């Protein structure tokens, strides 16, 4: 909303210089976004919130200035429908719900010409194109009082008739902007004709007039429309037609009936003054006027709600200039009459806002609420935070990627190929048309992006929702995705080594994560196509695998292996056990003995360890792989392993001789059970 | 050397060593004895190399003995050195170049948005709030109607929304405010809760817009919550995030779910309020929306009329993080360039 300082000053004496005025308005909720000096005047641009259509007018803002500064609002006298009614127009309204108010006034003998200087300049300053004196006046009235008006050339109407009705299906109208619009029965039109059925559209109601009936230089008789239309209808029509006009902007927010009537009178006065002519007839059709809304307001409520102490007197002083009528009901209670142009005010809270605004938000003190403790664990969030900390500690970088993705990429991934994607009805682009059912394509993209930036080592994770169909229901569930690519460098005391990332790194991350979360009984189960299922007990938690050649091509990754993992945290977290119980540190020292042996390549370490554990119990407390080797000294098809066995007793310090037979037996069992060769 | 010879030799060393060391009278002799026993080609090196060939059952015992004796010789030599008053020559320059890169494990980092969310949540948790998360797929009721946002009203435009292809008219929440509805429906006051999370709006992506971003919603509801409490609470928050010398102002605004509603500005952290390009010469930066919870919202969640008052606020995480770190392009958060992420 644009207006000028002088224009505003016509309606209220402004006691503030322009800059201060802007600050004052901003702090009252009318945010001034720009101030520009123009030949002795100042143009202000104000952002008006959608709840205050009354502020879409100079008078509305003047009312605000009056309330804040204590100046008086200057309104011209209301001009009533004149009694002279020689040629009353014919107004038919199909449905009063669509159009609760319609006023038509006919002015005869106007001379169409250019607008006087003051009018032309004001409109120009606020960026409104001048047309001719009559149209400019309707615009001037629109900006001054917020009521959109329209002037028709009566000679283009059938018998000065106006019909307000829904458009017929496929009805066409050439609008003022020269474009032909195709209408439908969800749109309201102003038509002319002898009856509802036999009428032709001359305007899209509340949005734009038609070309044919517009006021032109040859016009001498005009019909001035002032109306109120159903905001929802205007809004839908405007959207469907893709038209935004100053008129529609106000109608969709709600126009006040009384203001409409008043503005119509002011427009007639200005037209007859400037363009000459005489009002020769008028007709107003209106729905029953709603009763004035009354709200009961307690001074004590205002004070306790805002945390201030102001007397009832102050409340009256704040609200009256805004058009509210306050009558004291008792010592503490006012009965507040709400002006018709304030449809947004419905209850005491709305009045409290008005009081707070005029009092000044700045003057309200700062206090702290008494917050009562409420300890509530949010397991999923706490667990996700713990997981992030653990993964970060493992050198993984957290990423955040878009939940929306493109179907094509999703379909390339095994995880996305088999599920029905959840589609967005109104996507911005193909790239964001699907709610992802897996994090992996997005993580793959991240890897590709960073490889392009010449990163040698990319190790990333994301914890975010994935979206799936559970039957026909849409379900969102928390997932963890990890992606690894490249190699990292370590310094050892003899120099640096390059460590290529692999599936075992993913496994290591999950082992650490699970052990830190107190998860037991998990396993990594190989399945076809290099996929490893991650199990807890018998339940599948997720899987890890290298990206396939097809996926790498889709991501445009060349000459690099990428390893990915996805876990459904909704399944994992309930298995976590963060309750720690102290286990006494061992009283007696342990003895370690190593076993070095060569075993067949296909023998699984897990099997060997399980067997040794079983046979070594109870003295064998721990068994770990400390070295492995494949190469020259090892026969083809085999690998060398070194295990470290830890023996300990709870009762005494073990001696060499006590464990020797057991250790020997374990060594021999490797030979007998797995055909291993001891080294 | 066979096993028995080894044992004999160890025994004889053990017997004679005290006297031998006690008789040393010069620094040079001290070093000669050290080399004789402990040097790289000394007697003990020989003993040690022999141990693997010792029968298994005696191996442990012999090993122990050798180690014990070796340690003892070291101790005796040191002791004699002190007795002789030999001053240790100044240590040679160490061969280690400490300017070499340190050896260690690089750790990753949480995403800067996660860090910002956690930091903000922690501030509110210190004030007694609990953290609660809600779903991203929402109903029209929770996203709009319950929050007093009429379906056919221009106020909906500010919350432009992605809808799912589904019968139930599900949508992606366009703000975290549905969290208010969910929290209030699930609990009775007193309440003090913050709800962080992802939100979605169909905005074309540019330096300051993203179709996915993050918000934190906060609400406090009790029998006697005042507008002044909102001001006090947000001041604590703003100062905790941006520092004590930051100024804050409350401007009346409109949100359908609060009444009165206020927008909160802070003095520009770049120019300290003088006016610069970051704040658009205004000296103030808009950082969050807030207000007293609208009675209609209480009605929608089924609270008895007039029983409670409360305040709510919502803020954009990206905006806070951008201001805090001086980031000028919102897209950086979602590009996940390691050169960006590892700065935080």
PDB file of N, CA, C and O in Angstrom, chain A residues 27 235-236 239 304-305 350 353 361-362 364-367 372 374 376 381 392 397-398 400-401 403 423 425-426 428 432 450 453 462 467 476, chain B residues 108-109 111 114 118 130 132 136-137 152 157 161 163 165 198 200 203 211 222 226-229 231-233 235 250 252 259-261 336 338-339:
ATOM      1  N   UNK A  27       6.133   0.774  14.296  1.00  0.00           N
ATOM      2  CA  UNK A  27       6.023   0.235  15.646  1.00  0.00           C
ATOM      3  C   UNK A  27       4.570   0.019  16.075  1.00  0.00           C
ATOM      4  O   UNK A  27       4.312  -0.524  17.142  1.00  0.00           O
ATOM      5  N   UNK A 235     -11.513 -14.329  -4.500  1.00  0.00           N
ATOM      6  CA  UNK A 235     -10.185 -14.919  -4.384  1.00  0.00           C
ATOM      7  C   UNK A 235      -9.999 -16.085  -5.354  1.00  0.00           C
ATOM      8  O   UNK A 235      -8.998 -16.193  -6.041  1.00  0.00           O
ATOM      9  N   UNK A 236     -11.040 -16.931  -5.419  1.00  0.00           N
ATOM     10  CA  UNK A 236     -10.953 -18.082  -6.323  1.00  0.00           C
ATOM     11  C   UNK A 236     -10.902 -17.634  -7.773  1.00  0.00           C
ATOM     12  O   UNK A 236     -10.103 -18.128  -8.562  1.00  0.00           O
ATOM     13  N   UNK A 239      -7.627 -16.172  -8.707  1.00  0.00           N
ATOM     14  CA  UNK A 239      -6.611 -17.220  -8.840  1.00  0.00           C
ATOM     15  C   UNK A 239      -6.758 -17.972 -10.151  1.00  0.00           C
ATOM     16  O   UNK A 239      -5.784 -18.221 -10.850  1.00  0.00           O
ATOM     17  N   UNK A 304      -3.789  -8.070  33.151  1.00  0.00           N
ATOM     18  CA  UNK A 304      -3.127  -9.329  33.492  1.00  0.00           C
ATOM     19  C   UNK A 304      -2.639 -10.037  32.233  1.00  0.00           C
ATOM     20  O   UNK A 304      -1.611 -10.706  32.242  1.00  0.00           O
ATOM     21  N   UNK A 305      -3.332  -9.857  31.137  1.00  0.00           N
ATOM     22  CA  UNK A 305      -2.933 -10.510  29.886  1.00  0.00           C
ATOM     23  C   UNK A 305      -1.646  -9.907  29.340  1.00  0.00           C
ATOM     24  O   UNK A 305      -0.795 -10.598  28.787  1.00  0.00           O
ATOM     25  N   UNK A 350      -8.543  -9.653  20.628  1.00  0.00           N
ATOM     26  CA  UNK A 350      -8.306  -8.723  19.522  1.00  0.00           C
ATOM     27  C   UNK A 350      -8.259  -7.286  20.035  1.00  0.00           C
ATOM     28  O   UNK A 350      -7.498  -6.460  19.541  1.00  0.00           O
ATOM     29  N   UNK A 353      -4.999  -6.592  21.683  1.00  0.00           N
ATOM     30  CA  UNK A 353      -3.949  -6.268  20.721  1.00  0.00           C
ATOM     31  C   UNK A 353      -3.989  -4.787  20.345  1.00  0.00           C
ATOM     32  O   UNK A 353      -2.956  -4.126  20.266  1.00  0.00           O
ATOM     33  N   UNK A 361       4.083  -1.610  22.137  1.00  0.00           N
ATOM     34  CA  UNK A 361       4.680  -2.874  22.579  1.00  0.00           C
ATOM     35  C   UNK A 361       5.942  -2.606  23.401  1.00  0.00           C
ATOM     36  O   UNK A 361       6.280  -3.327  24.316  1.00  0.00           O
ATOM     37  N   UNK A 362       6.640  -1.522  23.026  1.00  0.00           N
ATOM     38  CA  UNK A 362       7.910  -1.232  23.687  1.00  0.00           C
ATOM     39  C   UNK A 362       7.726  -0.921  25.168  1.00  0.00           C
ATOM     40  O   UNK A 362       8.625  -1.118  25.968  1.00  0.00           O
ATOM     41  N   UNK A 364       5.641  -2.299  27.167  1.00  0.00           N
ATOM     42  CA  UNK A 364       5.258  -3.464  27.974  1.00  0.00           C
ATOM     43  C   UNK A 364       6.529  -4.051  28.588  1.00  0.00           C
ATOM     44  O   UNK A 364       7.536  -4.216  27.893  1.00  0.00           O
ATOM     45  N   UNK A 365       6.504  -4.305  29.892  1.00  0.00           N
ATOM     46  CA  UNK A 365       7.748  -4.770  30.529  1.00  0.00           C
ATOM     47  C   UNK A 365       8.120  -6.185  30.106  1.00  0.00           C
ATOM     48  O   UNK A 365       7.371  -6.852  29.404  1.00  0.00           O
ATOM     49  N   UNK A 366       9.315  -6.594  30.548  1.00  0.00           N
ATOM     50  CA  UNK A 366       9.769  -7.956  30.279  1.00  0.00           C
ATOM     51  C   UNK A 366       9.754  -8.729  31.581  1.00  0.00           C
ATOM     52  O   UNK A 366      10.344  -8.296  32.566  1.00  0.00           O
ATOM     53  N   UNK A 367       9.066  -9.843  31.589  1.00  0.00           N
ATOM     54  CA  UNK A 367       9.047 -10.695  32.780  1.00  0.00           C
ATOM     55  C   UNK A 367       9.346 -12.114  32.335  1.00  0.00           C
ATOM     56  O   UNK A 367       9.369 -12.402  31.144  1.00  0.00           O
ATOM     57  N   UNK A 372       6.911 -24.610  35.003  1.00  0.00           N
ATOM     58  CA  UNK A 372       6.903 -25.759  35.915  1.00  0.00           C
ATOM     59  C   UNK A 372       7.683 -26.892  35.264  1.00  0.00           C
ATOM     60  O   UNK A 372       7.504 -27.183  34.088  1.00  0.00           O
ATOM     61  N   UNK A 374       8.892 -30.217  33.791  1.00  0.00           N
ATOM     62  CA  UNK A 374       8.214 -31.382  33.225  1.00  0.00           C
ATOM     63  C   UNK A 374       9.298 -32.184  32.544  1.00  0.00           C
ATOM     64  O   UNK A 374       9.777 -31.814  31.486  1.00  0.00           O
ATOM     65  N   UNK A 376      10.425 -34.978  30.460  1.00  0.00           N
ATOM     66  CA  UNK A 376       9.871 -35.968  29.551  1.00  0.00           C
ATOM     67  C   UNK A 376      10.956 -36.337  28.579  1.00  0.00           C
ATOM     68  O   UNK A 376      11.498 -35.482  27.889  1.00  0.00           O
ATOM     69  N   UNK A 381      14.541 -38.604  19.686  1.00  0.00           N
ATOM     70  CA  UNK A 381      15.431 -37.464  19.489  1.00  0.00           C
ATOM     71  C   UNK A 381      16.732 -37.640  20.268  1.00  0.00           C
ATOM     72  O   UNK A 381      17.821 -37.411  19.750  1.00  0.00           O
ATOM     73  N   UNK A 392      29.982 -38.886  14.476  1.00  0.00           N
ATOM     74  CA  UNK A 392      30.915 -37.768  14.306  1.00  0.00           C
ATOM     75  C   UNK A 392      32.265 -38.141  14.914  1.00  0.00           C
ATOM     76  O   UNK A 392      33.327 -37.865  14.352  1.00  0.00           O
ATOM     77  N   UNK A 397      31.039 -37.085   8.638  1.00  0.00           N
ATOM     78  CA  UNK A 397      30.519 -35.720   8.589  1.00  0.00           C
ATOM     79  C   UNK A 397      29.012 -35.770   8.389  1.00  0.00           C
ATOM     80  O   UNK A 397      28.533 -36.448   7.485  1.00  0.00           O
ATOM     81  N   UNK A 398      28.285 -35.026   9.201  1.00  0.00           N
ATOM     82  CA  UNK A 398      26.830 -35.004   9.019  1.00  0.00           C
ATOM     83  C   UNK A 398      26.459 -34.114   7.834  1.00  0.00           C
ATOM     84  O   UNK A 398      27.018 -33.034   7.646  1.00  0.00           O
ATOM     85  N   UNK A 400      22.889 -32.617   5.503  1.00  0.00           N
ATOM     86  CA  UNK A 400      21.430 -32.487   5.470  1.00  0.00           C
ATOM     87  C   UNK A 400      21.034 -32.315   4.012  1.00  0.00           C
ATOM     88  O   UNK A 400      21.486 -31.385   3.353  1.00  0.00           O
ATOM     89  N   UNK A 401      20.253 -33.252   3.499  1.00  0.00           N
ATOM     90  CA  UNK A 401      19.860 -33.174   2.096  1.00  0.00           C
ATOM     91  C   UNK A 401      18.339 -33.053   1.990  1.00  0.00           C
ATOM     92  O   UNK A 401      17.626 -33.296   2.960  1.00  0.00           O
ATOM     93  N   UNK A 403      14.486 -33.637   1.378  1.00  0.00           N
ATOM     94  CA  UNK A 403      13.601 -34.803   1.501  1.00  0.00           C
ATOM     95  C   UNK A 403      12.898 -35.108   0.183  1.00  0.00           C
ATOM     96  O   UNK A 403      12.362 -36.186  -0.004  1.00  0.00           O
ATOM     97  N   UNK A 423       4.125 -39.201  -4.200  1.00  0.00           N
ATOM     98  CA  UNK A 423       4.297 -38.060  -5.095  1.00  0.00           C
ATOM     99  C   UNK A 423       3.724 -36.776  -4.513  1.00  0.00           C
ATOM    100  O   UNK A 423       2.758 -36.794  -3.771  1.00  0.00           O
ATOM    101  N   UNK A 425       1.731 -33.409  -5.166  1.00  0.00           N
ATOM    102  CA  UNK A 425       0.735 -33.010  -6.155  1.00  0.00           C
ATOM    103  C   UNK A 425       1.154 -31.738  -6.890  1.00  0.00           C
ATOM    104  O   UNK A 425       0.888 -31.577  -8.070  1.00  0.00           O
ATOM    105  N   UNK A 426       1.807 -30.833  -6.167  1.00  0.00           N
ATOM    106  CA  UNK A 426       2.168 -29.550  -6.775  1.00  0.00           C
ATOM    107  C   UNK A 426       3.660 -29.293  -6.679  1.00  0.00           C
ATOM    108  O   UNK A 426       4.110 -28.382  -5.984  1.00  0.00           O
ATOM    109  N   UNK A 428       7.514 -28.190  -7.552  1.00  0.00           N
ATOM    110  CA  UNK A 428       8.094 -27.050  -8.261  1.00  0.00           C
ATOM    111  C   UNK A 428       8.799 -27.514  -9.521  1.00  0.00           C
ATOM    112  O   UNK A 428       8.838 -26.819 -10.511  1.00  0.00           O
ATOM    113  N   UNK A 432      12.095 -32.363  -7.622  1.00  0.00           N
ATOM    114  CA  UNK A 432      11.559 -32.376  -6.251  1.00  0.00           C
ATOM    115  C   UNK A 432      10.140 -32.920  -6.236  1.00  0.00           C
ATOM    116  O   UNK A 432       9.293 -32.446  -5.499  1.00  0.00           O
ATOM    117  N   UNK A 450      31.092 -33.827  -3.895  1.00  0.00           N
ATOM    118  CA  UNK A 450      32.380 -33.596  -3.241  1.00  0.00           C
ATOM    119  C   UNK A 450      33.551 -34.209  -4.010  1.00  0.00           C
ATOM    120  O   UNK A 450      34.652 -33.673  -3.966  1.00  0.00           O
ATOM    121  N   UNK A 453      34.659 -31.763  -6.325  1.00  0.00           N
ATOM    122  CA  UNK A 453      35.477 -30.721  -5.698  1.00  0.00           C
ATOM    123  C   UNK A 453      36.854 -31.271  -5.328  1.00  0.00           C
ATOM    124  O   UNK A 453      37.549 -30.700  -4.505  1.00  0.00           O
ATOM    125  N   UNK A 462      23.614 -39.075   7.265  1.00  0.00           N
ATOM    126  CA  UNK A 462      22.448 -38.231   7.488  1.00  0.00           C
ATOM    127  C   UNK A 462      21.442 -39.021   8.319  1.00  0.00           C
ATOM    128  O   UNK A 462      21.256 -40.219   8.106  1.00  0.00           O
ATOM    129  N   UNK A 467      10.039 -41.779   3.654  1.00  0.00           N
ATOM    130  CA  UNK A 467       8.588 -41.793   3.577  1.00  0.00           C
ATOM    131  C   UNK A 467       8.152 -43.018   2.786  1.00  0.00           C
ATOM    132  O   UNK A 467       8.634 -43.242   1.679  1.00  0.00           O
ATOM    133  N   UNK A 476       6.002 -41.831   7.728  1.00  0.00           N
ATOM    134  CA  UNK A 476       7.367 -41.330   7.734  1.00  0.00           C
ATOM    135  C   UNK A 476       8.112 -42.002   8.865  1.00  0.00           C
ATOM    136  O   UNK A 476       7.563 -42.234   9.937  1.00  0.00           O
TER     137      UNK A 476
ATOM    138  N   UNK B 108      34.446 -36.084  12.636  1.00  0.00           N
ATOM    139  CA  UNK B 108      33.527 -35.362  11.768  1.00  0.00           C
ATOM    140  C   UNK B 108      32.856 -34.251  12.551  1.00  0.00           C
ATOM    141  O   UNK B 108      33.204 -33.981  13.703  1.00  0.00           O
ATOM    142  N   UNK B 109      31.913 -33.603  11.927  1.00  0.00           N
ATOM    143  CA  UNK B 109      31.194 -32.541  12.621  1.00  0.00           C
ATOM    144  C   UNK B 109      29.717 -32.686  12.357  1.00  0.00           C
ATOM    145  O   UNK B 109      29.317 -33.177  11.309  1.00  0.00           O
ATOM    146  N   UNK B 111      26.251 -31.104  11.278  1.00  0.00           N
ATOM    147  CA  UNK B 111      25.902 -30.074  10.302  1.00  0.00           C
ATOM    148  C   UNK B 111      25.636 -28.748  11.020  1.00  0.00           C
ATOM    149  O   UNK B 111      25.084 -28.745  12.122  1.00  0.00           O
ATOM    150  N   UNK B 114      22.246 -28.485  12.415  1.00  0.00           N
ATOM    151  CA  UNK B 114      22.048 -29.305  13.614  1.00  0.00           C
ATOM    152  C   UNK B 114      22.644 -28.597  14.823  1.00  0.00           C
ATOM    153  O   UNK B 114      22.045 -28.553  15.897  1.00  0.00           O
ATOM    154  N   UNK B 118      20.527 -27.511  18.025  1.00  0.00           N
ATOM    155  CA  UNK B 118      20.879 -28.025  19.353  1.00  0.00           C
ATOM    156  C   UNK B 118      21.189 -26.889  20.317  1.00  0.00           C
ATOM    157  O   UNK B 118      20.815 -26.932  21.481  1.00  0.00           O
ATOM    158  N   UNK B 130      10.775 -28.469  27.369  1.00  0.00           N
ATOM    159  CA  UNK B 130      11.130 -29.788  26.859  1.00  0.00           C
ATOM    160  C   UNK B 130      11.153 -29.728  25.336  1.00  0.00           C
ATOM    161  O   UNK B 130      10.527 -28.861  24.736  1.00  0.00           O
ATOM    162  N   UNK B 132      10.339 -31.510  21.760  1.00  0.00           N
ATOM    163  CA  UNK B 132       9.418 -32.510  21.223  1.00  0.00           C
ATOM    164  C   UNK B 132       9.449 -32.381  19.698  1.00  0.00           C
ATOM    165  O   UNK B 132       9.515 -31.278  19.188  1.00  0.00           O
ATOM    166  N   UNK B 136       6.474 -34.624   9.716  1.00  0.00           N
ATOM    167  CA  UNK B 136       6.570 -33.652   8.626  1.00  0.00           C
ATOM    168  C   UNK B 136       5.354 -33.734   7.717  1.00  0.00           C
ATOM    169  O   UNK B 136       4.956 -32.753   7.108  1.00  0.00           O
ATOM    170  N   UNK B 137       4.792 -34.930   7.624  1.00  0.00           N
ATOM    171  CA  UNK B 137       3.547 -35.075   6.858  1.00  0.00           C
ATOM    172  C   UNK B 137       2.410 -34.745   7.816  1.00  0.00           C
ATOM    173  O   UNK B 137       2.288 -35.363   8.866  1.00  0.00           O
ATOM    174  N   UNK B 152      -9.783 -20.518   3.020  1.00  0.00           N
ATOM    175  CA  UNK B 152      -9.923 -19.596   1.890  1.00  0.00           C
ATOM    176  C   UNK B 152      -9.648 -18.181   2.357  1.00  0.00           C
ATOM    177  O   UNK B 152     -10.557 -17.385   2.540  1.00  0.00           O
ATOM    178  N   UNK B 157      -1.723 -17.571   2.026  1.00  0.00           N
ATOM    179  CA  UNK B 157      -0.671 -17.406   1.023  1.00  0.00           C
ATOM    180  C   UNK B 157       0.725 -17.465   1.623  1.00  0.00           C
ATOM    181  O   UNK B 157       1.660 -17.950   1.008  1.00  0.00           O
ATOM    182  N   UNK B 161       1.874 -24.275   0.347  1.00  0.00           N
ATOM    183  CA  UNK B 161       2.097 -25.621   0.849  1.00  0.00           C
ATOM    184  C   UNK B 161       2.192 -26.679  -0.235  1.00  0.00           C
ATOM    185  O   UNK B 161       1.504 -26.605  -1.247  1.00  0.00           O
ATOM    186  N   UNK B 163       1.251 -30.348  -1.306  1.00  0.00           N
ATOM    187  CA  UNK B 163       0.286 -31.399  -0.977  1.00  0.00           C
ATOM    188  C   UNK B 163       0.765 -32.727  -1.529  1.00  0.00           C
ATOM    189  O   UNK B 163       1.454 -32.774  -2.541  1.00  0.00           O
ATOM    190  N   UNK B 165      -0.009 -36.511  -3.170  1.00  0.00           N
ATOM    191  CA  UNK B 165      -1.018 -37.199  -3.961  1.00  0.00           C
ATOM    192  C   UNK B 165      -1.672 -38.222  -3.048  1.00  0.00           C
ATOM    193  O   UNK B 165      -1.235 -39.362  -2.960  1.00  0.00           O
ATOM    194  N   UNK B 198      12.081 -29.956  10.153  1.00  0.00           N
ATOM    195  CA  UNK B 198      12.075 -29.525   8.756  1.00  0.00           C
ATOM    196  C   UNK B 198      10.695 -29.017   8.368  1.00  0.00           C
ATOM    197  O   UNK B 198       9.699 -29.593   8.802  1.00  0.00           O
ATOM    198  N   UNK B 200       8.433 -27.206   4.755  1.00  0.00           N
ATOM    199  CA  UNK B 200       8.487 -27.186   3.285  1.00  0.00           C
ATOM    200  C   UNK B 200       7.536 -26.135   2.728  1.00  0.00           C
ATOM    201  O   UNK B 200       6.390 -26.036   3.173  1.00  0.00           O
ATOM    202  N   UNK B 203       8.785 -22.737  -2.749  1.00  0.00           N
ATOM    203  CA  UNK B 203       9.489 -21.522  -3.149  1.00  0.00           C
ATOM    204  C   UNK B 203      10.614 -21.908  -4.096  1.00  0.00           C
ATOM    205  O   UNK B 203      11.323 -22.870  -3.843  1.00  0.00           O
ATOM    206  N   UNK B 211      13.019 -24.570  -0.747  1.00  0.00           N
ATOM    207  CA  UNK B 211      11.715 -25.218  -0.585  1.00  0.00           C
ATOM    208  C   UNK B 211      11.691 -26.114   0.655  1.00  0.00           C
ATOM    209  O   UNK B 211      10.655 -26.558   1.082  1.00  0.00           O
ATOM    210  N   UNK B 222      -0.132 -21.836  30.406  1.00  0.00           N
ATOM    211  CA  UNK B 222      -0.450 -22.075  31.816  1.00  0.00           C
ATOM    212  C   UNK B 222      -1.632 -21.176  32.169  1.00  0.00           C
ATOM    213  O   UNK B 222      -2.203 -20.529  31.295  1.00  0.00           O
ATOM    214  N   UNK B 226       1.589 -14.193  30.540  1.00  0.00           N
ATOM    215  CA  UNK B 226       1.356 -12.818  30.091  1.00  0.00           C
ATOM    216  C   UNK B 226       2.195 -12.489  28.861  1.00  0.00           C
ATOM    217  O   UNK B 226       3.210 -13.125  28.602  1.00  0.00           O
ATOM    218  N   UNK B 227       1.764 -11.454  28.173  1.00  0.00           N
ATOM    219  CA  UNK B 227       2.535 -10.952  27.026  1.00  0.00           C
ATOM    220  C   UNK B 227       3.939 -10.546  27.474  1.00  0.00           C
ATOM    221  O   UNK B 227       4.915 -10.745  26.769  1.00  0.00           O
ATOM    222  N   UNK B 228       4.025  -9.966  28.685  1.00  0.00           N
ATOM    223  CA  UNK B 228       5.341  -9.542  29.184  1.00  0.00           C
ATOM    224  C   UNK B 228       6.261 -10.754  29.366  1.00  0.00           C
ATOM    225  O   UNK B 228       7.482 -10.632  29.239  1.00  0.00           O
ATOM    226  N   UNK B 229       5.687 -11.941  29.652  1.00  0.00           N
ATOM    227  CA  UNK B 229       6.501 -13.161  29.770  1.00  0.00           C
ATOM    228  C   UNK B 229       7.132 -13.537  28.426  1.00  0.00           C
ATOM    229  O   UNK B 229       8.249 -14.024  28.362  1.00  0.00           O
ATOM    230  N   UNK B 231       7.938 -11.414  26.089  1.00  0.00           N
ATOM    231  CA  UNK B 231       9.058 -10.490  25.860  1.00  0.00           C
ATOM    232  C   UNK B 231      10.286 -10.898  26.657  1.00  0.00           C
ATOM    233  O   UNK B 231      11.398 -10.929  26.141  1.00  0.00           O
ATOM    234  N   UNK B 232      10.074 -11.240  27.924  1.00  0.00           N
ATOM    235  CA  UNK B 232      11.195 -11.622  28.784  1.00  0.00           C
ATOM    236  C   UNK B 232      11.888 -12.880  28.293  1.00  0.00           C
ATOM    237  O   UNK B 232      13.116 -12.951  28.211  1.00  0.00           O
ATOM    238  N   UNK B 233      11.082 -13.872  27.923  1.00  0.00           N
ATOM    239  CA  UNK B 233      11.636 -15.158  27.482  1.00  0.00           C
ATOM    240  C   UNK B 233      12.463 -14.984  26.209  1.00  0.00           C
ATOM    241  O   UNK B 233      13.573 -15.498  26.092  1.00  0.00           O
ATOM    242  N   UNK B 235      13.841 -12.329  25.139  1.00  0.00           N
ATOM    243  CA  UNK B 235      15.060 -11.549  25.368  1.00  0.00           C
ATOM    244  C   UNK B 235      16.184 -12.453  25.872  1.00  0.00           C
ATOM    245  O   UNK B 235      17.329 -12.333  25.431  1.00  0.00           O
ATOM    246  N   UNK B 250       9.994  -5.316  19.631  1.00  0.00           N
ATOM    247  CA  UNK B 250       8.768  -6.034  19.303  1.00  0.00           C
ATOM    248  C   UNK B 250       7.905  -5.142  18.448  1.00  0.00           C
ATOM    249  O   UNK B 250       7.600  -4.030  18.838  1.00  0.00           O
ATOM    250  N   UNK B 252       4.203  -4.908  16.318  1.00  0.00           N
ATOM    251  CA  UNK B 252       2.924  -5.595  16.096  1.00  0.00           C
ATOM    252  C   UNK B 252       2.899  -6.200  14.698  1.00  0.00           C
ATOM    253  O   UNK B 252       3.420  -5.609  13.752  1.00  0.00           O
ATOM    254  N   UNK B 259      -2.613 -13.659  19.062  1.00  0.00           N
ATOM    255  CA  UNK B 259      -3.306 -12.381  19.224  1.00  0.00           C
ATOM    256  C   UNK B 259      -3.046 -11.875  20.627  1.00  0.00           C
ATOM    257  O   UNK B 259      -3.514 -12.521  21.565  1.00  0.00           O
ATOM    258  N   UNK B 260      -2.345 -10.802  20.864  1.00  0.00           N
ATOM    259  CA  UNK B 260      -1.604 -10.021  19.891  1.00  0.00           C
ATOM    260  C   UNK B 260      -0.438 -10.815  19.297  1.00  0.00           C
ATOM    261  O   UNK B 260       0.064 -11.720  19.920  1.00  0.00           O
ATOM    262  N   UNK B 261      -0.047 -10.371  18.090  1.00  0.00           N
ATOM    263  CA  UNK B 261       1.093 -10.981  17.427  1.00  0.00           C
ATOM    264  C   UNK B 261       2.221  -9.962  17.349  1.00  0.00           C
ATOM    265  O   UNK B 261       1.971  -8.772  17.222  1.00  0.00           O
ATOM    266  N   UNK B 336      26.103 -29.336   0.913  1.00  0.00           N
ATOM    267  CA  UNK B 336      26.955 -30.229   1.694  1.00  0.00           C
ATOM    268  C   UNK B 336      28.369 -30.342   1.141  1.00  0.00           C
ATOM    269  O   UNK B 336      28.943 -31.432   1.100  1.00  0.00           O
ATOM    270  N   UNK B 338      32.056 -30.302   1.565  1.00  0.00           N
ATOM    271  CA  UNK B 338      32.856 -30.535   2.779  1.00  0.00           C
ATOM    272  C   UNK B 338      33.669 -29.297   3.156  1.00  0.00           C
ATOM    273  O   UNK B 338      33.935 -29.060   4.327  1.00  0.00           O
ATOM    274  N   UNK B 339      34.019 -28.506   2.150  1.00  0.00           N
ATOM    275  CA  UNK B 339      34.797 -27.295   2.448  1.00  0.00           C
ATOM    276  C   UNK B 339      33.957 -26.286   3.231  1.00  0.00           C
ATOM    277  O   UNK B 339      34.471 -25.413   3.893  1.00  0.00           O
TER     278      UNK B 339
END
